[in-house]
mmCIF file of C-alpha atoms in Angstrom:
data_model
loop_
_atom_site.group_PDB
_atom_site.id
_atom_site.type_symbol
_atom_site.label_atom_id
_atom_site.label_comp_id
_atom_site.label_asym_id
_atom_site.label_seq_id
_atom_site.Cartn_x
_atom_site.Cartn_y
_atom_site.Cartn_z
ATOM 1 C CA UNK T 1 57.214 150.535 -14.141
ATOM 2 C CA UNK T 2 59.192 153.432 -12.500
ATOM 3 C CA UNK T 3 61.152 153.964 -15.499
ATOM 4 C CA UNK T 4 57.810 154.458 -17.782
ATOM 5 C CA UNK T 5 56.116 156.355 -15.485
ATOM 6 C CA UNK T 6 59.208 158.670 -15.203
ATOM 7 C CA UNK T 7 59.524 158.898 -19.167
ATOM 8 C CA UNK T 8 55.750 159.759 -19.450
ATOM 9 C CA UNK T 9 55.937 162.620 -16.957
ATOM 10 C CA UNK T 10 59.435 164.116 -18.805
ATOM 11 C CA UNK T 11 57.414 163.849 -21.939
ATOM 12 C CA UNK T 12 54.420 165.551 -20.861
ATOM 13 C CA UNK T 13 56.765 168.399 -19.500
ATOM 14 C CA UNK T 14 58.708 168.557 -22.857
ATOM 15 C CA UNK T 15 55.320 168.544 -24.842
ATOM 16 C CA UNK T 16 53.485 171.157 -22.795
ATOM 17 C CA UNK T 17 56.586 173.456 -22.701
ATOM 18 C CA UNK T 18 55.045 174.340 -26.147
ATOM 19 C CA UNK T 19 52.264 176.241 -24.023
ATOM 20 C CA UNK T 20 54.753 178.823 -22.484
ATOM 21 C CA UNK T 21 54.611 180.863 -25.977
ATOM 22 C CA UNK T 22 51.272 181.598 -25.200
ATOM 23 C CA UNK T 23 51.851 185.217 -23.733
ATOM 24 C CA UNK T 24 53.628 186.121 -27.175
ATOM 25 C CA UNK T 25 50.947 184.975 -29.405
ATOM 26 C CA UNK T 26 47.978 186.139 -27.504
ATOM 27 C CA UNK T 27 49.821 189.661 -27.540
ATOM 28 C CA UNK T 28 46.734 192.261 -28.296
ATOM 29 C CA UNK T 29 48.715 194.805 -30.329
ATOM 30 C CA UNK T 30 51.151 194.005 -33.108
ATOM 31 C CA UNK T 31 52.704 196.785 -35.632
ATOM 32 C CA UNK T 32 52.710 195.860 -39.062
ATOM 33 C CA UNK T 33 56.847 195.734 -39.086
ATOM 34 C CA UNK T 34 56.502 193.421 -36.051
ATOM 35 C CA UNK T 35 53.949 191.032 -37.655
ATOM 36 C CA UNK T 36 55.825 190.536 -40.565
ATOM 37 C CA UNK T 37 59.093 189.830 -38.538
ATOM 38 C CA UNK T 38 57.227 187.599 -36.042
ATOM 39 C CA UNK T 39 55.755 185.619 -39.172
ATOM 40 C CA UNK T 40 58.939 185.672 -41.002
ATOM 41 C CA UNK T 41 60.928 184.163 -37.510
ATOM 42 C CA UNK T 42 57.695 181.487 -37.671
ATOM 43 C CA UNK T 43 59.010 180.368 -41.050
ATOM 44 C CA UNK T 44 62.822 180.246 -39.949
ATOM 45 C CA UNK T 45 61.912 178.065 -37.015
ATOM 46 C CA UNK T 46 59.886 175.666 -39.148
ATOM 47 C CA UNK T 47 63.084 175.714 -41.326
ATOM 48 C CA UNK T 48 65.299 174.880 -38.847
ATOM 49 C CA UNK T 49 63.019 172.315 -37.329
ATOM 50 C CA UNK T 50 63.125 170.566 -40.779
ATOM 51 C CA UNK T 51 66.544 170.686 -41.157
ATOM 52 C CA UNK T 52 67.121 169.064 -37.396
ATOM 53 C CA UNK T 53 64.937 166.258 -38.357
ATOM 54 C CA UNK T 54 66.525 165.537 -41.189
ATOM 55 C CA UNK T 55 69.927 165.915 -39.409
ATOM 56 C CA UNK T 56 68.684 162.657 -37.410
ATOM 57 C CA UNK T 57 67.191 160.964 -40.407
ATOM 58 C CA UNK T 58 70.654 161.397 -42.114
ATOM 59 C CA UNK T 59 72.506 159.580 -39.389
ATOM 60 C CA UNK T 60 70.082 156.418 -40.104
ATOM 61 C CA UNK T 61 70.236 156.700 -43.976
ATOM 62 C CA UNK T 62 73.728 156.525 -44.467
ATOM 63 C CA UNK T 63 74.680 154.072 -41.683
ATOM 64 C CA UNK T 64 74.466 151.240 -43.686
ATOM 65 C CA UNK T 65 75.262 152.625 -46.794
ATOM 66 C CA UNK T 66 76.050 150.847 -50.194
ATOM 67 C CA UNK T 67 78.674 152.047 -52.596
ATOM 68 C CA UNK T 68 81.591 151.440 -49.839
ATOM 69 C CA UNK T 69 79.883 153.489 -47.542
ATOM 70 C CA UNK T 70 79.262 156.587 -49.705
ATOM 71 C CA UNK T 71 75.886 155.990 -50.451
ATOM 72 C CA UNK T 72 72.649 155.605 -49.030
ATOM 73 C CA UNK T 73 70.614 152.369 -48.073
ATOM 74 C CA UNK T 74 68.241 151.583 -50.662
ATOM 75 C CA UNK T 75 65.591 150.121 -48.392
ATOM 76 C CA UNK T 76 66.176 152.968 -45.884
ATOM 77 C CA UNK T 77 66.106 155.574 -48.966
ATOM 78 C CA UNK T 78 62.842 154.148 -49.739
ATOM 79 C CA UNK T 79 60.911 154.159 -46.659
ATOM 80 C CA UNK T 80 61.995 157.915 -46.039
ATOM 81 C CA UNK T 81 61.288 158.860 -49.360
ATOM 82 C CA UNK T 82 57.739 157.265 -49.141
ATOM 83 C CA UNK T 83 57.287 158.746 -45.767
ATOM 84 C CA UNK T 84 58.462 162.176 -46.979
ATOM 85 C CA UNK T 85 55.672 161.676 -50.019
ATOM 86 C CA UNK T 86 53.054 160.649 -47.332
ATOM 87 C CA UNK T 87 53.570 163.704 -44.840
ATOM 88 C CA UNK T 88 53.669 166.393 -47.845
ATOM 89 C CA UNK T 89 50.797 165.081 -50.005
ATOM 90 C CA UNK T 90 48.459 164.367 -46.900
ATOM 91 C CA UNK T 91 48.683 168.285 -46.052
ATOM 92 C CA UNK T 92 48.226 168.745 -49.974
ATOM 93 C CA UNK T 93 44.912 166.852 -49.842
ATOM 94 C CA UNK T 94 43.791 168.534 -46.770
ATOM 95 C CA UNK T 95 44.473 171.972 -48.288
ATOM 96 C CA UNK T 96 43.101 171.641 -51.920
ATOM 97 C CA UNK T 97 39.969 169.999 -50.775
ATOM 98 C CA UNK T 98 38.191 173.385 -50.502
ATOM 99 C CA UNK T 99 38.436 176.010 -53.158
ATOM 100 C CA UNK T 100 37.609 178.525 -50.729
ATOM 101 C CA UNK T 101 41.460 179.384 -49.966
ATOM 102 C CA UNK T 102 43.213 178.791 -46.539
ATOM 103 C CA UNK T 103 41.559 180.487 -43.856
ATOM 104 C CA UNK T 104 43.805 180.865 -40.446
ATOM 105 C CA UNK T 105 42.585 178.043 -38.412
ATOM 106 C CA UNK T 106 43.286 175.454 -41.353
ATOM 107 C CA UNK T 107 46.551 177.016 -41.906
ATOM 108 C CA UNK T 108 47.255 176.718 -38.124
ATOM 109 C CA UNK T 109 46.128 173.386 -38.174
ATOM 110 C CA UNK T 110 48.557 172.287 -40.821
ATOM 111 C CA UNK T 111 51.102 173.538 -38.884
ATOM 112 C CA UNK T 112 50.286 171.840 -35.732
ATOM 113 C CA UNK T 113 50.085 168.796 -37.662
ATOM 114 C CA UNK T 114 53.618 169.532 -38.884
ATOM 115 C CA UNK T 115 55.061 170.312 -35.974
ATOM 116 C CA UNK T 116 53.201 167.416 -34.227
ATOM 117 C CA UNK T 117 55.179 165.111 -36.291
ATOM 118 C CA UNK T 118 58.288 166.484 -35.665
ATOM 119 C CA UNK T 119 57.604 166.369 -31.679
ATOM 120 C CA UNK T 120 56.816 162.622 -32.136
ATOM 121 C CA UNK T 121 60.092 162.078 -33.140
ATOM 122 C CA UNK T 122 61.533 163.794 -30.526
ATOM 123 C CA UNK T 123 59.641 161.692 -28.070
ATOM 124 C CA UNK T 124 60.511 158.797 -29.880
ATOM 125 C CA UNK T 125 64.129 159.546 -29.469
ATOM 126 C CA UNK T 126 63.480 160.350 -25.488
ATOM 127 C CA UNK T 127 61.950 157.464 -25.119
ATOM 128 C CA UNK T 128 64.527 155.158 -26.822
ATOM 129 C CA UNK T 129 67.019 156.938 -24.621
ATOM 130 C CA UNK T 130 65.433 156.429 -21.324
ATOM 131 C CA UNK T 131 65.218 152.650 -21.625
ATOM 132 C CA UNK T 132 69.010 152.434 -23.496
ATOM 133 C CA UNK T 133 70.700 155.017 -21.223
ATOM 134 C CA UNK T 134 68.750 155.330 -18.242
ATOM 135 C CA UNK T 135 66.220 158.313 -17.727
ATOM 136 C CA UNK T 136 68.412 160.502 -15.567
ATOM 137 C CA UNK T 137 71.509 159.534 -17.664
ATOM 138 C CA UNK T 138 73.557 162.831 -18.693
ATOM 139 C CA UNK T 139 72.830 162.343 -22.341
ATOM 140 C CA UNK T 140 68.802 161.806 -21.707
ATOM 141 C CA UNK T 141 68.678 165.032 -19.393
ATOM 142 C CA UNK T 142 70.100 167.178 -22.025
ATOM 143 C CA UNK T 143 68.139 165.713 -24.480
ATOM 144 C CA UNK T 144 65.277 166.630 -22.449
ATOM 145 C CA UNK T 145 66.194 170.132 -21.597
ATOM 146 C CA UNK T 146 67.268 170.869 -25.435
ATOM 147 C CA UNK T 147 63.849 169.276 -26.532
ATOM 148 C CA UNK T 148 61.756 171.626 -23.916
ATOM 149 C CA UNK T 149 63.499 174.725 -25.206
ATOM 150 C CA UNK T 150 63.008 173.947 -28.475
ATOM 151 C CA UNK T 151 59.363 173.448 -27.743
ATOM 152 C CA UNK T 152 59.011 176.767 -26.164
ATOM 153 C CA UNK T 153 59.508 177.935 -29.553
ATOM 154 C CA UNK T 154 57.289 176.101 -31.505
ATOM 155 C CA UNK T 155 54.084 177.737 -30.486
ATOM 156 C CA UNK T 156 54.772 180.763 -32.398
ATOM 157 C CA UNK T 157 54.638 179.080 -35.914
ATOM 158 C CA UNK T 158 51.225 177.445 -34.774
ATOM 159 C CA UNK T 159 49.488 180.784 -33.806
ATOM 160 C CA UNK T 160 51.549 182.805 -36.636
ATOM 161 C CA UNK T 161 48.278 182.317 -38.953
ATOM 162 C CA UNK T 162 46.034 184.399 -36.274
ATOM 163 C CA UNK T 163 48.392 186.988 -35.744
ATOM 164 C CA UNK T 164 46.473 189.536 -38.191
ATOM 165 C CA UNK T 165 43.485 189.157 -36.144
ATOM 166 C CA UNK T 166 42.498 191.114 -32.932
ATOM 167 C CA UNK T 167 39.972 188.481 -31.867
ATOM 168 C CA UNK T 168 41.999 185.335 -31.836
ATOM 169 C CA UNK T 169 40.494 182.845 -29.027
ATOM 170 C CA UNK T 170 42.750 181.294 -26.412
ATOM 171 C CA UNK T 171 40.634 178.278 -26.690
ATOM 172 C CA UNK T 172 41.075 178.007 -30.231
ATOM 173 C CA UNK T 173 44.902 178.291 -29.914
ATOM 174 C CA UNK T 174 45.289 176.039 -26.836
ATOM 175 C CA UNK T 175 43.716 173.116 -29.188
ATOM 176 C CA UNK T 176 45.925 173.523 -31.734
ATOM 177 C CA UNK T 177 48.890 173.609 -29.423
ATOM 178 C CA UNK T 178 47.699 170.738 -28.003
ATOM 179 C CA UNK T 179 47.841 168.897 -31.330
ATOM 180 C CA UNK T 180 51.297 169.824 -31.696
ATOM 181 C CA UNK T 181 52.764 168.467 -28.217
ATOM 182 C CA UNK T 182 50.370 165.545 -27.720
ATOM 183 C CA UNK T 183 52.564 163.572 -29.746
ATOM 184 C CA UNK T 184 55.478 164.222 -27.985
ATOM 185 C CA UNK T 185 53.785 161.947 -25.112
ATOM 186 C CA UNK T 186 52.864 159.401 -27.627
ATOM 187 C CA UNK T 187 56.550 159.306 -28.964
ATOM 188 C CA UNK T 188 57.695 159.388 -25.857
ATOM 189 C CA UNK T 189 55.759 155.740 -24.676
ATOM 190 C CA UNK T 190 56.157 154.371 -27.920
ATOM 191 C CA UNK T 191 59.706 154.712 -27.992
ATOM 192 C CA UNK T 192 60.082 153.191 -24.651
ATOM 193 C CA UNK T 193 58.618 150.026 -25.864
ATOM 194 C CA UNK T 194 59.791 149.559 -29.202
ATOM 195 C CA UNK T 195 62.620 151.204 -31.336
ATOM 196 C CA UNK T 196 64.410 150.555 -34.569
ATOM 197 C CA UNK T 197 66.097 152.617 -37.376
ATOM 198 C CA UNK T 198 63.218 151.992 -40.048
ATOM 199 C CA UNK T 199 60.418 152.642 -37.618
ATOM 200 C CA UNK T 200 62.317 156.196 -36.451
ATOM 201 C CA UNK T 201 62.954 156.799 -40.186
ATOM 202 C CA UNK T 202 59.615 156.640 -41.467
ATOM 203 C CA UNK T 203 58.277 159.278 -38.837
ATOM 204 C CA UNK T 204 61.412 161.474 -39.677
ATOM 205 C CA UNK T 205 60.211 161.667 -43.253
ATOM 206 C CA UNK T 206 56.528 162.143 -42.266
ATOM 207 C CA UNK T 207 57.626 165.113 -40.200
ATOM 208 C CA UNK T 208 59.642 166.689 -42.868
ATOM 209 C CA UNK T 209 57.212 166.364 -45.803
ATOM 210 C CA UNK T 210 54.688 167.641 -43.372
ATOM 211 C CA UNK T 211 56.616 170.815 -42.639
ATOM 212 C CA UNK T 212 58.089 171.542 -46.191
ATOM 213 C CA UNK T 213 54.663 171.827 -47.283
ATOM 214 C CA UNK T 214 53.403 174.228 -44.840
ATOM 215 C CA UNK T 215 56.071 176.408 -45.433
ATOM 216 C CA UNK T 216 55.369 177.345 -48.627
ATOM 217 C CA UNK T 217 51.702 178.868 -48.236
ATOM 218 C CA UNK T 218 53.083 180.565 -45.286
ATOM 219 C CA UNK T 219 55.919 182.066 -47.135
ATOM 220 C CA UNK T 220 53.410 182.849 -50.470
ATOM 221 C CA UNK T 221 51.175 184.540 -47.645
ATOM 222 C CA UNK T 222 53.857 186.432 -46.032
ATOM 223 C CA UNK T 223 55.257 188.022 -49.502
ATOM 224 C CA UNK T 224 52.099 188.901 -51.053
ATOM 225 C CA UNK T 225 51.603 192.446 -52.193
ATOM 226 C CA UNK T 226 54.844 193.564 -50.007
ATOM 227 C CA UNK T 227 56.637 196.635 -50.246
ATOM 228 C CA UNK T 228 60.519 196.317 -50.611
ATOM 229 C CA UNK T 229 61.165 197.959 -46.664
ATOM 230 C CA UNK T 230 58.889 195.122 -45.277
ATOM 231 C CA UNK T 231 60.687 192.477 -47.617
ATOM 232 C CA UNK T 232 63.921 193.243 -46.222
ATOM 233 C CA UNK T 233 62.188 192.754 -42.652
ATOM 234 C CA UNK T 234 60.911 189.570 -43.950
ATOM 235 C CA UNK T 235 63.928 188.046 -44.951
ATOM 236 C CA UNK T 236 65.878 189.255 -41.637
ATOM 237 C CA UNK T 237 62.819 187.390 -39.732
ATOM 238 C CA UNK T 238 63.384 184.202 -41.266
ATOM 239 C CA UNK T 239 67.002 183.982 -40.667
ATOM 240 C CA UNK T 240 66.208 185.241 -37.167
ATOM 241 C CA UNK T 241 64.035 182.335 -36.585
ATOM 242 C CA UNK T 242 66.613 179.819 -38.161
ATOM 243 C CA UNK T 243 69.024 181.279 -35.660
ATOM 244 C CA UNK T 244 66.821 181.155 -32.741
ATOM 245 C CA UNK T 245 66.367 177.502 -33.463
ATOM 246 C CA UNK T 246 69.747 176.742 -34.266
ATOM 247 C CA UNK T 247 71.085 178.656 -30.690
ATOM 248 C CA UNK T 248 68.416 176.919 -28.886
ATOM 249 C CA UNK T 249 69.508 173.417 -30.270
ATOM 250 C CA UNK T 250 72.978 174.281 -29.015
ATOM 251 C CA UNK T 251 72.127 173.825 -25.524
#
């Protein structure tokens, strides 16, 4: 029981660390160049998160390979492809239910769902490690610290659609951050009680499909009617965002 309580507490810390980005996202005055750079960095962070989740999925996909160990498991590949499609088209249907375009709140909600699914996979990993290796094992603690640092960067992509607006409300953004962080706790408890390769692979696929989808409208908005100077800033921002995600993940 104490191990479960500890898992829940650490999952709460891990999930709610996303709120540490609030002072950045609630800044009132942001210049055009800085705005483009920050929005581009949000895309770069999402690109890294997608790559990070796939690195976990790849170890499962190719662990029971066919073709003398060089191919992916057909069953695992089917489960992953199905989850990928569900995650992608779930947001496709959500976005295209209305023909009035994509308002900031809707875009932010889509990003929050994508990041929430990614955080669910983090919770599953941590919950499983707390059972198999112990809550205070070196590996579990390293994973905990790494996920906390990574989650701090995730608040910014969720809030990025509001960066053009001076009247953004802390209540709305806080609710969206909750959507992004609560799945961490759910995943931690679920991973504590149950863990299997197919189960984890399915949620990895959901997360990658959802993040892949939200990257496209964000990139379209970022590069819409952009001049050459701001285009360079945007490209640099995407690289910086990816690099930040990579450096944080090294810890």
